[in-house]
JSON list of C-alpha atoms in Angstrom, two decimals:
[
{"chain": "A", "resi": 1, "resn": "UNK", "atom": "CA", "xyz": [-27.43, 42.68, -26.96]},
{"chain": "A", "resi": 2, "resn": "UNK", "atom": "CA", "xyz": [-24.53, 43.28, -29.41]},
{"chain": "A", "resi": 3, "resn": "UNK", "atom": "CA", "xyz": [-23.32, 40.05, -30.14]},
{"chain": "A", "resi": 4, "resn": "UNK", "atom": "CA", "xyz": [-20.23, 41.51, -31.65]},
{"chain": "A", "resi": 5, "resn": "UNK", "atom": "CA", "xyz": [-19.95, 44.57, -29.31]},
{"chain": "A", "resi": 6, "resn": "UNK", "atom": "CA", "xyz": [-19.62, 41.65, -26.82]},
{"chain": "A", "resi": 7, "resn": "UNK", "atom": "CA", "xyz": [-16.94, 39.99, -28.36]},
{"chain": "A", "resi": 8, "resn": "UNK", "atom": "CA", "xyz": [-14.89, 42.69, -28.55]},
{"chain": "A", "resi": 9, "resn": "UNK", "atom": "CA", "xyz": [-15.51, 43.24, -24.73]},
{"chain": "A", "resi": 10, "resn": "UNK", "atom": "CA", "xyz": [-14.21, 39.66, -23.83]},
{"chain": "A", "resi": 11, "resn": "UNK", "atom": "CA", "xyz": [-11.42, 39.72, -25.99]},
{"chain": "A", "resi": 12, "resn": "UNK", "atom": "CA", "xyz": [-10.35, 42.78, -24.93]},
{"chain": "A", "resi": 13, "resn": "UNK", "atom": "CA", "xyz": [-10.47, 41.69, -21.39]},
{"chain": "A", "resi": 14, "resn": "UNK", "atom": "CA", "xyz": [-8.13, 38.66, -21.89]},
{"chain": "A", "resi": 15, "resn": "UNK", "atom": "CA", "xyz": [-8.79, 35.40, -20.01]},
{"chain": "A", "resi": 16, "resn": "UNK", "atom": "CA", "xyz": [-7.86, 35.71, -16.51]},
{"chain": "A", "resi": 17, "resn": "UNK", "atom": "CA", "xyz": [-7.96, 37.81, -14.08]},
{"chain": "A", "resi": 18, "resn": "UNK", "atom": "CA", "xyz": [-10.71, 40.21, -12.08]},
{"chain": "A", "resi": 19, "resn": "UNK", "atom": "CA", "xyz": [-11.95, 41.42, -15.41]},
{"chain": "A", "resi": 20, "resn": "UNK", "atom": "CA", "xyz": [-11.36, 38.51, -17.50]},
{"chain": "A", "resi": 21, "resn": "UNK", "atom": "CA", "xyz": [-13.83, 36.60, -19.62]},
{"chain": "A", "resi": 22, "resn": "UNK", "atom": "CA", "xyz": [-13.89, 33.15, -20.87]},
{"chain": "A", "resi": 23, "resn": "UNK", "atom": "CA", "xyz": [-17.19, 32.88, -22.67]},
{"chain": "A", "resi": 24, "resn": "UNK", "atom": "CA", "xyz": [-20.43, 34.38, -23.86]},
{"chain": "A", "resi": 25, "resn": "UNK", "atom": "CA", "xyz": [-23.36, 32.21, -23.29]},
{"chain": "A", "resi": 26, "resn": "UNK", "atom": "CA", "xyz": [-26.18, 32.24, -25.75]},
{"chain": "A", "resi": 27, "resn": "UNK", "atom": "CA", "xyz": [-28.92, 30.94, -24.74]},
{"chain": "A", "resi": 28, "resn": "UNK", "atom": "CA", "xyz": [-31.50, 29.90, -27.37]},
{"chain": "A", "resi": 29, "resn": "UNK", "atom": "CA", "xyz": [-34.57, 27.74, -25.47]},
{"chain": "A", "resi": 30, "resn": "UNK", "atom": "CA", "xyz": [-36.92, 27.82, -28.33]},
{"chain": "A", "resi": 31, "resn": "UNK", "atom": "CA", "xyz": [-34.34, 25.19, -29.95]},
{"chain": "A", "resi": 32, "resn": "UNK", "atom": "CA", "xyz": [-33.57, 22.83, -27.08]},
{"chain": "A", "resi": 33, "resn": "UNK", "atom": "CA", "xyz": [-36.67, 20.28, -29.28]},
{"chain": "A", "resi": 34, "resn": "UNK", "atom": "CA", "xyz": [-35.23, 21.01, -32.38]},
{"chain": "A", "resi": 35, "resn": "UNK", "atom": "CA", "xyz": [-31.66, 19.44, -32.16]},
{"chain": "A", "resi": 36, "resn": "UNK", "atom": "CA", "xyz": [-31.50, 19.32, -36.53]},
{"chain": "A", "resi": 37, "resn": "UNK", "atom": "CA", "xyz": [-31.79, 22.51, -36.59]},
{"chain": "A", "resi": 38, "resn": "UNK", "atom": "CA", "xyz": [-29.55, 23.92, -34.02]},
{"chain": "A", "resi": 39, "resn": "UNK", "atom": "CA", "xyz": [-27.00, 21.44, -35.40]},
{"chain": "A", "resi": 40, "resn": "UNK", "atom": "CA", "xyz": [-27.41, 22.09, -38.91]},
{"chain": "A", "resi": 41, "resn": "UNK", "atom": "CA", "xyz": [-28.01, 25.78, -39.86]},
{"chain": "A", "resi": 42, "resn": "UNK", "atom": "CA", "xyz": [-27.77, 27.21, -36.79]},
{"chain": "A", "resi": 43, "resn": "UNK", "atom": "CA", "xyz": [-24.43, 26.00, -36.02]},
{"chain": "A", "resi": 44, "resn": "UNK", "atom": "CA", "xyz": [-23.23, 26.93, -39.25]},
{"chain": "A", "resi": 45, "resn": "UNK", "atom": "CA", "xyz": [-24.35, 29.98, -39.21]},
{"chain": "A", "resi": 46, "resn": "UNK", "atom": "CA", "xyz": [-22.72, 31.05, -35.83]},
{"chain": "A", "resi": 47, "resn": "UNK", "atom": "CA", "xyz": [-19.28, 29.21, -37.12]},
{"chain": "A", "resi": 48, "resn": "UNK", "atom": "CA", "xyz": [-19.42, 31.05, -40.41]},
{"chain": "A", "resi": 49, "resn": "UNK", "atom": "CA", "xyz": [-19.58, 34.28, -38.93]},
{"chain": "A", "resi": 50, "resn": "UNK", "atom": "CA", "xyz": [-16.57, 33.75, -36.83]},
{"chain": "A", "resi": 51, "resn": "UNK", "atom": "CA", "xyz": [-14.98, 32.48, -40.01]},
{"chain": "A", "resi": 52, "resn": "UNK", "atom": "CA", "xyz": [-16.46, 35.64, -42.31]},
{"chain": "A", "resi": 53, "resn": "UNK", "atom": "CA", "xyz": [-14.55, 37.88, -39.49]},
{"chain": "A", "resi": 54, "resn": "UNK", "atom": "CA", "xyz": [-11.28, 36.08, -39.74]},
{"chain": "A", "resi": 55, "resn": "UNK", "atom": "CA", "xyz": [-11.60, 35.94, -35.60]},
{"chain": "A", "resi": 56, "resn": "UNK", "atom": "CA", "xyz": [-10.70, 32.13, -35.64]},
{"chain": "A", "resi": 57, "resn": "UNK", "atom": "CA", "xyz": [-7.72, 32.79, -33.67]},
{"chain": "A", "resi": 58, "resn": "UNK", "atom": "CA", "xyz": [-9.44, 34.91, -31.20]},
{"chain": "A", "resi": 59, "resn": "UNK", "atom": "CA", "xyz": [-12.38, 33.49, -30.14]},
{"chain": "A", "resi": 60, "resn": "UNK", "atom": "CA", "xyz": [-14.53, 29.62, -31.21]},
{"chain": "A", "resi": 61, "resn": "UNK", "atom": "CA", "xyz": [-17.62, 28.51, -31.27]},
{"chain": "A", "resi": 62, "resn": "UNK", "atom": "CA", "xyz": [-18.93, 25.76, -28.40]},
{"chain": "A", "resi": 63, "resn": "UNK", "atom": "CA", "xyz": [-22.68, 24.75, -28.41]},
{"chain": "A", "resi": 64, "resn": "UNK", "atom": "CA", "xyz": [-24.43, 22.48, -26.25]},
{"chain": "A", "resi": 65, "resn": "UNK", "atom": "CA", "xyz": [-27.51, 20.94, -26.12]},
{"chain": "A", "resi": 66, "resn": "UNK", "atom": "CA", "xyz": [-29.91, 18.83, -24.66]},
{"chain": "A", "resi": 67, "resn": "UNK", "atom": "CA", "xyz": [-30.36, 15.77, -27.25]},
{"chain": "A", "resi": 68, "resn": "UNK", "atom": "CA", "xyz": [-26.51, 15.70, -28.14]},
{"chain": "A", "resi": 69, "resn": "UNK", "atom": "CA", "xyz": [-25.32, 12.71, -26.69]},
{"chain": "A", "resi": 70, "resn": "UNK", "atom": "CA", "xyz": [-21.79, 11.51, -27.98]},
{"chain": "A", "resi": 71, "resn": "UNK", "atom": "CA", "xyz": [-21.29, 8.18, -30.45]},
{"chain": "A", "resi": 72, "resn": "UNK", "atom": "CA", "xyz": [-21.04, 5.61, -27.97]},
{"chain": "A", "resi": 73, "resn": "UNK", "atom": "CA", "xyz": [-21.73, 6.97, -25.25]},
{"chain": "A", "resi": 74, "resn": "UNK", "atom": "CA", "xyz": [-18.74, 5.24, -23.69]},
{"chain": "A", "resi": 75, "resn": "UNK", "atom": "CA", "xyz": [-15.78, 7.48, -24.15]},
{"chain": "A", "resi": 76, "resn": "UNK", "atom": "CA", "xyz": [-14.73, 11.06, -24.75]},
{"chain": "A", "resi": 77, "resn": "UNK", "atom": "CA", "xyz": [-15.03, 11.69, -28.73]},
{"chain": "A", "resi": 78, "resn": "UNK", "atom": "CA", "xyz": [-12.15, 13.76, -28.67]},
{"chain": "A", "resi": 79, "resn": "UNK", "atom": "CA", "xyz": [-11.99, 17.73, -29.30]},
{"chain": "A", "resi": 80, "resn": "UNK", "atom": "CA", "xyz": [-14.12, 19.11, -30.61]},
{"chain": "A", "resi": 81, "resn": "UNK", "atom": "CA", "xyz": [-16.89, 17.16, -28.38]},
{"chain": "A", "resi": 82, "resn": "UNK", "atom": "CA", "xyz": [-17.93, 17.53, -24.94]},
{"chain": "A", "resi": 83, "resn": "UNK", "atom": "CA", "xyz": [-19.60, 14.90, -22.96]},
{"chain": "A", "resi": 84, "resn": "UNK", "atom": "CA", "xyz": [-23.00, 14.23, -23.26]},
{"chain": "A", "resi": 85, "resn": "UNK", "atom": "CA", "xyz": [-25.99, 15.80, -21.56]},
{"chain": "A", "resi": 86, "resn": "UNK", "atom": "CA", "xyz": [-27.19, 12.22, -20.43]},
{"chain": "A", "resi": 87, "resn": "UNK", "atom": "CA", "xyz": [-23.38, 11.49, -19.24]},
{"chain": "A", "resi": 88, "resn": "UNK", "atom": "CA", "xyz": [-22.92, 14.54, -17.03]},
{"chain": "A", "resi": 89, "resn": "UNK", "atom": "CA", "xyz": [-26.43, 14.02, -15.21]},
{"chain": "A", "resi": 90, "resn": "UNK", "atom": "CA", "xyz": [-25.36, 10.39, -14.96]},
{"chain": "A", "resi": 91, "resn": "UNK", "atom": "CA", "xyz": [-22.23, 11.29, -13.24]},
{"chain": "A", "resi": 92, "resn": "UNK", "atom": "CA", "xyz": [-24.03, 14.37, -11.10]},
{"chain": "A", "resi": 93, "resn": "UNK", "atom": "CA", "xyz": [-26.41, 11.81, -9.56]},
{"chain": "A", "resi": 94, "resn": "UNK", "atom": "CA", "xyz": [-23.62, 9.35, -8.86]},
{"chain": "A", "resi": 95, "resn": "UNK", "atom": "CA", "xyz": [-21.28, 11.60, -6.85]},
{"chain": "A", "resi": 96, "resn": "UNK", "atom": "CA", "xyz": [-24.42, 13.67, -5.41]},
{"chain": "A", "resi": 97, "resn": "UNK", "atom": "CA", "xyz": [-25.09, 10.42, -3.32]}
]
């Protein structure tokens, strides 16, 4: 798919309603056992081409993965950071009971 082409669609569309869109999702398996190098180069490379298009204001870059797991572990790190993998299945199994 267009990555860009796609961008343009969910900006575009706004963020609410019928036809609004929030997020893309890009999936990228072949990296979930390589956490260095999705948070190295390929996290800078997705951030710099936001930044290269001057679309800061428009649209930001969110990754997750499977090995991130937060400092601690024992509070939110702030924004920026989401909560990790390990946390959310900790708290999925605890109110699935």
């Amino acid at each position: 798919a267009d990555t860009w082409g796609a961008i343009c669609q969910m900006v575009c569309a706004g963020p609410g309603g019928k036809n609004g869109i929030s997020s893309i999702l890009l999936a990228a398996p072949k990296l979930d056992k390589s956490f260095p190098l999705w948070a190295g180069p390929t996290f800078a490379m997705l951030e710099s081409n936001v930044m290269a298009a001057n679309a800061e204001p428009l649209i930001g870059i969110v990754c997750f993965h499977p090995q991130y797991v937060t400092p601690d572990g024992s509070s939110w790190p702030g924004f920026g950071h989401l909560h990790s993998l390990p946390r959310l299945k900790k708290w999925v199994a605890q109110f699935s009971e």
